Amino acid sequence: MGKEKAGFLTPKAIGNRIKAKGLQKLRWYCQMCQKQCRDENGFKCHTMSESHQRQLLIVADNPEEFVDTFSKEFADDFIQLLSRRFGTKRVQANNVYQEYISDRNHLHMNATQWETLTDFVKWLGREGHCVVDNTEKGWFITWIDRDPETIQRQKQLNAKKKMELDDEERTSRFIQQQGK
């Protein structure tokens, strides 16, 4: 008479399924240690741990450096996703953010200098990374491609269009002169 077969509703089974799923609540994540905890108790135990206390002392020496590093990494990753996935299309900022946080190893915004996505989007606009506009549907961003090759290609396309317009204009003038 061994143990009965454990059901899938036991706390252990539920915990294992959550762990296997990967992403968990942001609420129990320590960015400083890069550790995800399952619940409040786990997070409390983590904050009392020796490793967390050591990391806390390191960060306390120079907190601005850590926040700046996290902010730069977050912005770089966000802009990289925006440029690669959406290009220069106008897209809702929240959609980009949702895709960004779907990556299991993303950097959490609460570790950066920006408190909200709105603050971050406004910063992207001020820094010239994106064209930003606010509508009743939310914040929309359009990535500005500053790659030298792309700029050169755009100049060539504009020059070609101008030549075509000049040719069309000359042709239309010639036709008008023929009509007189």
mmCIF file of N, CA and C in Angstrom, residues 28-125:
data_model
loop_
_atom_site.group_PDB
_atom_site.id
_atom_site.type_symbol
_atom_site.label_atom_id
_atom_site.label_comp_id
_atom_site.label_asym_id
_atom_site.label_seq_id
_atom_site.Cartn_x
_atom_site.Cartn_y
_atom_site.Cartn_z
ATOM 1 N N TRP A 28 7.288 39.224 -7.633
ATOM 2 C CA TRP A 28 8.237 38.460 -6.828
ATOM 3 C C TRP A 28 9.565 38.271 -7.561
ATOM 4 N N TYR A 29 10.022 39.315 -8.228
ATOM 5 C CA TYR A 29 11.286 39.256 -8.963
ATOM 6 C C TYR A 29 12.268 40.256 -8.364
ATOM 7 N N CYS A 30 13.489 39.812 -8.101
ATOM 8 C CA CYS A 30 14.539 40.684 -7.593
ATOM 9 C C CYS A 30 15.498 40.965 -8.751
ATOM 10 N N GLN A 31 15.413 42.155 -9.320
ATOM 11 C CA GLN A 31 16.256 42.504 -10.466
ATOM 12 C C GLN A 31 17.721 42.558 -10.065
ATOM 13 N N MET A 32 17.980 43.015 -8.870
ATOM 14 C CA MET A 32 19.348 43.163 -8.401
ATOM 15 C C MET A 32 20.075 41.811 -8.426
ATOM 16 N N CYS A 33 19.397 40.770 -7.975
ATOM 17 C CA CYS A 33 19.988 39.425 -7.941
ATOM 18 C C CYS A 33 19.591 38.610 -9.168
ATOM 19 N N GLN A 34 18.656 39.128 -9.942
ATOM 20 C CA GLN A 34 18.084 38.453 -11.101
ATOM 21 C C GLN A 34 17.505 37.100 -10.686
ATOM 22 N N LYS A 35 16.677 37.151 -9.661
ATOM 23 C CA LYS A 35 16.077 35.933 -9.122
ATOM 24 C C LYS A 35 14.564 36.068 -9.097
ATOM 25 N N GLN A 36 13.900 35.047 -9.642
ATOM 26 C CA GLN A 36 12.444 34.986 -9.635
ATOM 27 C C GLN A 36 12.001 34.106 -8.479
ATOM 28 N N CYS A 37 11.062 34.599 -7.664
ATOM 29 C CA CYS A 37 10.517 33.809 -6.568
ATOM 30 C C CYS A 37 9.065 33.490 -6.884
ATOM 31 N N ARG A 38 8.619 32.338 -6.408
ATOM 32 C CA ARG A 38 7.261 31.900 -6.731
ATOM 33 C C ARG A 38 6.179 32.672 -5.992
ATOM 34 N N ASP A 39 6.462 33.044 -4.753
ATOM 35 C CA ASP A 39 5.423 33.690 -3.955
ATOM 36 C C ASP A 39 6.059 34.636 -2.944
ATOM 37 N N GLU A 40 5.203 35.241 -2.140
ATOM 38 C CA GLU A 40 5.657 36.220 -1.152
ATOM 39 C C GLU A 40 6.635 35.615 -0.154
ATOM 40 N N ASN A 41 6.348 34.413 0.271
ATOM 41 C CA ASN A 41 7.224 33.766 1.244
ATOM 42 C C ASN A 41 8.616 33.509 0.648
ATOM 43 N N GLY A 42 8.654 33.028 -0.573
ATOM 44 C CA GLY A 42 9.930 32.790 -1.244
ATOM 45 C C GLY A 42 10.714 34.083 -1.415
ATOM 46 N N PHE A 43 9.998 35.157 -1.758
ATOM 47 C CA PHE A 43 10.650 36.450 -1.939
ATOM 48 C C PHE A 43 11.201 36.968 -0.611
ATOM 49 N N LYS A 44 10.403 36.779 0.447
ATOM 50 C CA LYS A 44 10.846 37.208 1.785
ATOM 51 C C LYS A 44 12.100 36.440 2.189
ATOM 52 N N CYS A 45 12.099 35.141 1.957
ATOM 53 C CA CYS A 45 13.283 34.326 2.278
ATOM 54 C C CYS A 45 14.486 34.783 1.460
ATOM 55 N N HIS A 46 14.245 35.122 0.185
ATOM 56 C CA HIS A 46 15.344 35.586 -0.661
ATOM 57 C C HIS A 46 15.927 36.895 -0.126
ATOM 58 N N THR A 47 15.056 37.835 0.254
ATOM 59 C CA THR A 47 15.552 39.130 0.730
ATOM 60 C C THR A 47 16.330 39.000 2.035
ATOM 61 N N MET A 48 16.091 37.947 2.785
ATOM 62 C CA MET A 48 16.820 37.718 4.028
ATOM 63 C C MET A 48 18.119 36.941 3.800
ATOM 64 N N SER A 49 18.298 36.405 2.591
ATOM 65 C CA SER A 49 19.457 35.553 2.326
ATOM 66 C C SER A 49 20.758 36.349 2.323
ATOM 67 N N GLU A 50 21.829 35.639 2.568
ATOM 68 C CA GLU A 50 23.149 36.260 2.619
ATOM 69 C C GLU A 50 23.553 36.813 1.254
ATOM 70 N N SER A 51 23.247 36.067 0.202
ATOM 71 C CA SER A 51 23.633 36.521 -1.148
ATOM 72 C C SER A 51 22.921 37.829 -1.517
ATOM 73 N N HIS A 52 21.640 37.947 -1.148
ATOM 74 C CA HIS A 52 20.898 39.176 -1.428
ATOM 75 C C HIS A 52 21.474 40.338 -0.615
ATOM 76 N N GLN A 53 21.803 40.081 0.631
ATOM 77 C CA GLN A 53 22.362 41.139 1.483
ATOM 78 C C GLN A 53 23.705 41.630 0.936
ATOM 79 N N ARG A 54 24.536 40.692 0.438
ATOM 80 C CA ARG A 54 25.811 41.077 -0.166
ATOM 81 C C ARG A 54 25.592 41.938 -1.403
ATOM 82 N N GLN A 55 24.652 41.495 -2.248
ATOM 83 C CA GLN A 55 24.344 42.244 -3.472
ATOM 84 C C GLN A 55 23.796 43.625 -3.122
ATOM 85 N N LEU A 56 23.011 43.704 -2.071
ATOM 86 C CA LEU A 56 22.440 44.969 -1.612
ATOM 87 C C LEU A 56 23.539 45.946 -1.201
ATOM 88 N N LEU A 57 24.556 45.461 -0.529
ATOM 89 C CA LEU A 57 25.675 46.313 -0.127
ATOM 90 C C LEU A 57 26.455 46.830 -1.343
ATOM 91 N N ILE A 58 26.618 45.977 -2.338
ATOM 92 C CA ILE A 58 27.329 46.384 -3.560
ATOM 93 C C ILE A 58 26.548 47.477 -4.285
ATOM 94 N N VAL A 59 25.246 47.275 -4.404
ATOM 95 C CA VAL A 59 24.404 48.260 -5.090
ATOM 96 C C VAL A 59 24.312 49.552 -4.286
ATOM 97 N N ALA A 60 24.288 49.449 -2.968
ATOM 98 C CA ALA A 60 24.151 50.632 -2.108
ATOM 99 C C ALA A 60 25.353 51.565 -2.241
ATOM 100 N N ASP A 61 26.516 51.023 -2.597
ATOM 101 C CA ASP A 61 27.701 51.866 -2.780
ATOM 102 C C ASP A 61 27.531 52.853 -3.922
ATOM 103 N N ASN A 62 26.877 52.422 -4.985
ATOM 104 C CA ASN A 62 26.714 53.293 -6.151
ATOM 105 C C ASN A 62 25.408 52.954 -6.884
ATOM 106 N N PRO A 63 24.261 53.335 -6.306
ATOM 107 C CA PRO A 63 22.981 52.939 -6.908
ATOM 108 C C PRO A 63 22.734 53.554 -8.286
ATOM 109 N N GLU A 64 23.218 54.792 -8.516
ATOM 110 C CA GLU A 64 22.990 55.440 -9.807
ATOM 111 C C GLU A 64 23.626 54.644 -10.941
ATOM 112 N N GLU A 65 24.805 54.079 -10.673
ATOM 113 C CA GLU A 65 25.502 53.303 -11.706
ATOM 114 C C GLU A 65 24.664 52.097 -12.124
ATOM 115 N N PHE A 66 24.065 51.411 -11.140
ATOM 116 C CA PHE A 66 23.254 50.238 -11.446
ATOM 117 C C PHE A 66 21.980 50.624 -12.188
ATOM 118 N N VAL A 67 21.330 51.688 -11.735
ATOM 119 C CA VAL A 67 20.106 52.136 -12.408
ATOM 120 C C VAL A 67 20.428 52.581 -13.828
ATOM 121 N N ASP A 68 21.535 53.302 -14.016
ATOM 122 C CA ASP A 68 21.926 53.733 -15.362
ATOM 123 C C ASP A 68 22.237 52.544 -16.265
ATOM 124 N N THR A 69 22.922 51.550 -15.705
ATOM 125 C CA THR A 69 23.247 50.346 -16.483
ATOM 126 C C THR A 69 21.976 49.611 -16.885
ATOM 127 N N PHE A 70 21.073 49.408 -15.929
ATOM 128 C CA PHE A 70 19.809 48.739 -16.235
ATOM 129 C C PHE A 70 18.995 49.549 -17.245
ATOM 130 N N SER A 71 18.982 50.873 -17.088
ATOM 131 C CA SER A 71 18.218 51.727 -18.002
ATOM 132 C C SER A 71 18.766 51.636 -19.420
ATOM 133 N N LYS A 72 20.078 51.699 -19.559
ATOM 134 C CA LYS A 72 20.699 51.619 -20.883
ATOM 135 C C LYS A 72 20.418 50.267 -21.523
ATOM 136 N N GLU A 73 20.551 49.204 -20.743
ATOM 137 C CA GLU A 73 20.306 47.859 -21.270
ATOM 138 C C GLU A 73 18.840 47.703 -21.688
ATOM 139 N N PHE A 74 17.918 48.206 -20.867
ATOM 140 C CA PHE A 74 16.495 48.130 -21.188
ATOM 141 C C PHE A 74 16.199 48.889 -22.478
ATOM 142 N N ALA A 75 16.709 50.128 -22.573
ATOM 143 C CA ALA A 75 16.460 50.950 -23.765
ATOM 144 C C ALA A 75 17.052 50.292 -25.007
ATOM 145 N N ASP A 76 18.281 49.785 -24.906
ATOM 146 C CA ASP A 76 18.918 49.136 -26.059
ATOM 147 C C ASP A 76 18.127 47.919 -26.525
ATOM 148 N N ASP A 77 17.707 47.080 -25.588
ATOM 149 C CA ASP A 77 16.938 45.886 -25.942
ATOM 150 C C ASP A 77 15.583 46.251 -26.538
ATOM 151 N N PHE A 78 14.924 47.248 -25.961
ATOM 152 C CA PHE A 78 13.610 47.686 -26.445
ATOM 153 C C PHE A 78 13.731 48.239 -27.867
ATOM 154 N N ILE A 79 14.738 49.091 -28.089
ATOM 155 C CA ILE A 79 14.928 49.688 -29.406
ATOM 156 C C ILE A 79 15.323 48.616 -30.424
ATOM 157 N N GLN A 80 16.119 47.650 -30.003
ATOM 158 C CA GLN A 80 16.507 46.572 -30.902
ATOM 159 C C GLN A 80 15.274 45.776 -31.330
ATOM 160 N N LEU A 81 14.398 45.453 -30.387
ATOM 161 C CA LEU A 81 13.163 44.746 -30.718
ATOM 162 C C LEU A 81 12.308 45.597 -31.648
ATOM 163 N N LEU A 82 12.164 46.865 -31.327
ATOM 164 C CA LEU A 82 11.353 47.768 -32.137
ATOM 165 C C LEU A 82 11.883 47.841 -33.562
ATOM 166 N N SER A 83 13.197 47.970 -33.711
ATOM 167 C CA SER A 83 13.774 48.126 -35.049
ATOM 168 C C SER A 83 13.710 46.832 -35.850
ATOM 169 N N ARG A 84 13.950 45.716 -35.205
ATOM 170 C CA ARG A 84 13.983 44.441 -35.937
ATOM 171 C C ARG A 84 12.604 43.889 -36.214
ATOM 172 N N ARG A 85 11.726 43.996 -35.266
ATOM 173 C CA ARG A 85 10.395 43.378 -35.409
ATOM 174 C C ARG A 85 9.415 44.287 -36.146
ATOM 175 N N PHE A 86 9.473 45.590 -35.866
ATOM 176 C CA PHE A 86 8.472 46.496 -36.417
ATOM 177 C C PHE A 86 9.036 47.460 -37.446
ATOM 178 N N GLY A 87 10.355 47.636 -37.502
ATOM 179 C CA GLY A 87 10.968 48.544 -38.473
ATOM 180 C C GLY A 87 10.495 49.967 -38.258
ATOM 181 N N THR A 88 10.234 50.652 -39.345
ATOM 182 C CA THR A 88 9.824 52.058 -39.255
ATOM 183 C C THR A 88 8.305 52.218 -39.305
ATOM 184 N N LYS A 89 7.591 51.129 -38.986
ATOM 185 C CA LYS A 89 6.124 51.206 -38.947
ATOM 186 C C LYS A 89 5.660 51.854 -37.654
ATOM 187 N N ARG A 90 4.553 52.555 -37.717
ATOM 188 C CA ARG A 90 3.944 53.150 -36.523
ATOM 189 C C ARG A 90 3.243 52.041 -35.764
ATOM 190 N N VAL A 91 3.584 51.899 -34.479
ATOM 191 C CA VAL A 91 3.050 50.793 -33.693
ATOM 192 C C VAL A 91 2.744 51.276 -32.276
ATOM 193 N N GLN A 92 1.769 50.636 -31.645
ATOM 194 C CA GLN A 92 1.407 51.013 -30.288
ATOM 195 C C GLN A 92 2.535 50.581 -29.341
ATOM 196 N N ALA A 93 2.964 51.496 -28.495
ATOM 197 C CA ALA A 93 4.095 51.246 -27.596
ATOM 198 C C ALA A 93 3.819 50.055 -26.686
ATOM 199 N N ASN A 94 2.589 49.906 -26.248
ATOM 200 C CA ASN A 94 2.252 48.812 -25.347
ATOM 201 C C ASN A 94 2.425 47.453 -26.026
ATOM 202 N N ASN A 95 2.142 47.380 -27.339
ATOM 203 C CA ASN A 95 2.329 46.126 -28.070
ATOM 204 C C ASN A 95 3.802 45.731 -28.096
ATOM 205 N N VAL A 96 4.674 46.713 -28.318
ATOM 206 C CA VAL A 96 6.111 46.436 -28.328
ATOM 207 C C VAL A 96 6.541 45.988 -26.938
ATOM 208 N N TYR A 97 6.040 46.669 -25.910
ATOM 209 C CA TYR A 97 6.412 46.328 -24.534
ATOM 210 C C TYR A 97 5.932 44.920 -24.167
ATOM 211 N N GLN A 98 4.715 44.573 -24.564
ATOM 212 C CA GLN A 98 4.188 43.237 -24.274
ATOM 213 C C GLN A 98 5.059 42.165 -24.927
ATOM 214 N N GLU A 99 5.500 42.435 -26.150
ATOM 215 C CA GLU A 99 6.379 41.474 -26.822
ATOM 216 C C GLU A 99 7.741 41.424 -26.131
ATOM 217 N N TYR A 100 8.213 42.575 -25.678
ATOM 218 C CA TYR A 100 9.502 42.637 -24.984
ATOM 219 C C TYR A 100 9.471 41.806 -23.699
ATOM 220 N N ILE A 101 8.411 41.955 -22.913
ATOM 221 C CA ILE A 101 8.361 41.239 -21.632
ATOM 222 C C ILE A 101 8.004 39.771 -21.805
ATOM 223 N N SER A 102 7.588 39.364 -22.998
ATOM 224 C CA SER A 102 7.310 37.940 -23.200
ATOM 225 C C SER A 102 8.604 37.127 -23.232
ATOM 226 N N ASP A 103 9.734 37.802 -23.447
ATOM 227 C CA ASP A 103 11.023 37.128 -23.366
ATOM 228 C C ASP A 103 11.306 36.819 -21.899
ATOM 229 N N ARG A 104 11.619 35.571 -21.620
ATOM 230 C CA ARG A 104 11.805 35.138 -20.233
ATOM 231 C C ARG A 104 12.943 35.890 -19.541
ATOM 232 N N ASN A 105 13.958 36.284 -20.274
ATOM 233 C CA ASN A 105 15.135 36.912 -19.677
ATOM 234 C C ASN A 105 15.168 38.427 -19.864
ATOM 235 N N HIS A 106 14.000 39.042 -19.981
ATOM 236 C CA HIS A 106 13.982 40.493 -20.182
ATOM 237 C C HIS A 106 14.374 41.231 -18.911
ATOM 238 N N LEU A 107 14.774 42.469 -19.101
ATOM 239 C CA LEU A 107 15.116 43.326 -17.965
ATOM 240 C C LEU A 107 13.844 44.048 -17.533
ATOM 241 N N HIS A 108 13.561 44.057 -16.261
ATOM 242 C CA HIS A 108 12.307 44.630 -15.771
ATOM 243 C C HIS A 108 12.385 46.150 -15.688
ATOM 244 N N MET A 109 11.313 46.809 -16.095
ATOM 245 C CA MET A 109 11.296 48.266 -16.122
ATOM 246 C C MET A 109 11.418 48.875 -14.728
ATOM 247 N N ASN A 110 10.988 48.151 -13.708
ATOM 248 C CA ASN A 110 11.059 48.724 -12.358
ATOM 249 C C ASN A 110 12.494 48.868 -11.861
ATOM 250 N N ALA A 111 13.462 48.354 -12.610
ATOM 251 C CA ALA A 111 14.872 48.512 -12.236
ATOM 252 C C ALA A 111 15.516 49.673 -12.988
ATOM 253 N N THR A 112 14.743 50.384 -13.791
ATOM 254 C CA THR A 112 15.280 51.470 -14.610
ATOM 255 C C THR A 112 14.902 52.826 -14.029
ATOM 256 N N GLN A 113 15.327 53.869 -14.715
ATOM 257 C CA GLN A 113 15.025 55.234 -14.271
ATOM 258 C C GLN A 113 13.589 55.627 -14.590
ATOM 259 N N TRP A 114 12.906 54.856 -15.434
ATOM 260 C CA TRP A 114 11.539 55.197 -15.833
ATOM 261 C C TRP A 114 10.553 54.435 -14.973
ATOM 262 N N GLU A 115 9.574 55.156 -14.451
ATOM 263 C CA GLU A 115 8.585 54.514 -13.594
ATOM 264 C C GLU A 115 7.467 53.885 -14.406
ATOM 265 N N THR A 116 7.165 54.476 -15.567
ATOM 266 C CA THR A 116 6.072 53.961 -16.381
ATOM 267 C C THR A 116 6.513 53.858 -17.837
ATOM 268 N N LEU A 117 5.731 53.128 -18.611
ATOM 269 C CA LEU A 117 6.001 53.013 -20.044
ATOM 270 C C LEU A 117 5.835 54.375 -20.713
ATOM 271 N N THR A 118 4.903 55.174 -20.227
ATOM 272 C CA THR A 118 4.697 56.521 -20.774
ATOM 273 C C THR A 118 5.958 57.362 -20.615
ATOM 274 N N ASP A 119 6.567 57.324 -19.438
ATOM 275 C CA ASP A 119 7.811 58.071 -19.221
ATOM 276 C C ASP A 119 8.893 57.609 -20.188
ATOM 277 N N PHE A 120 8.983 56.295 -20.376
ATOM 278 C CA PHE A 120 9.998 55.751 -21.279
ATOM 279 C C PHE A 120 9.737 56.179 -22.719
ATOM 280 N N VAL A 121 8.481 56.130 -23.150
ATOM 281 C CA VAL A 121 8.126 56.510 -24.519
ATOM 282 C C VAL A 121 8.430 57.990 -24.753
ATOM 283 N N LYS A 122 8.109 58.828 -23.783
ATOM 284 C CA LYS A 122 8.425 60.261 -23.908
ATOM 285 C C LYS A 122 9.936 60.460 -24.014
ATOM 286 N N TRP A 123 10.709 59.696 -23.241
ATOM 287 C CA TRP A 123 12.168 59.785 -23.293
ATOM 288 C C TRP A 123 12.672 59.371 -24.679
ATOM 289 N N LEU A 124 12.088 58.316 -25.255
ATOM 290 C CA LEU A 124 12.484 57.889 -26.603
ATOM 291 C C LEU A 124 12.277 59.021 -27.608
ATOM 292 N N GLY A 125 11.177 59.757 -27.445
ATOM 293 C CA GLY A 125 10.901 60.885 -28.328
ATOM 294 C C GLY A 125 11.884 62.027 -28.120
#
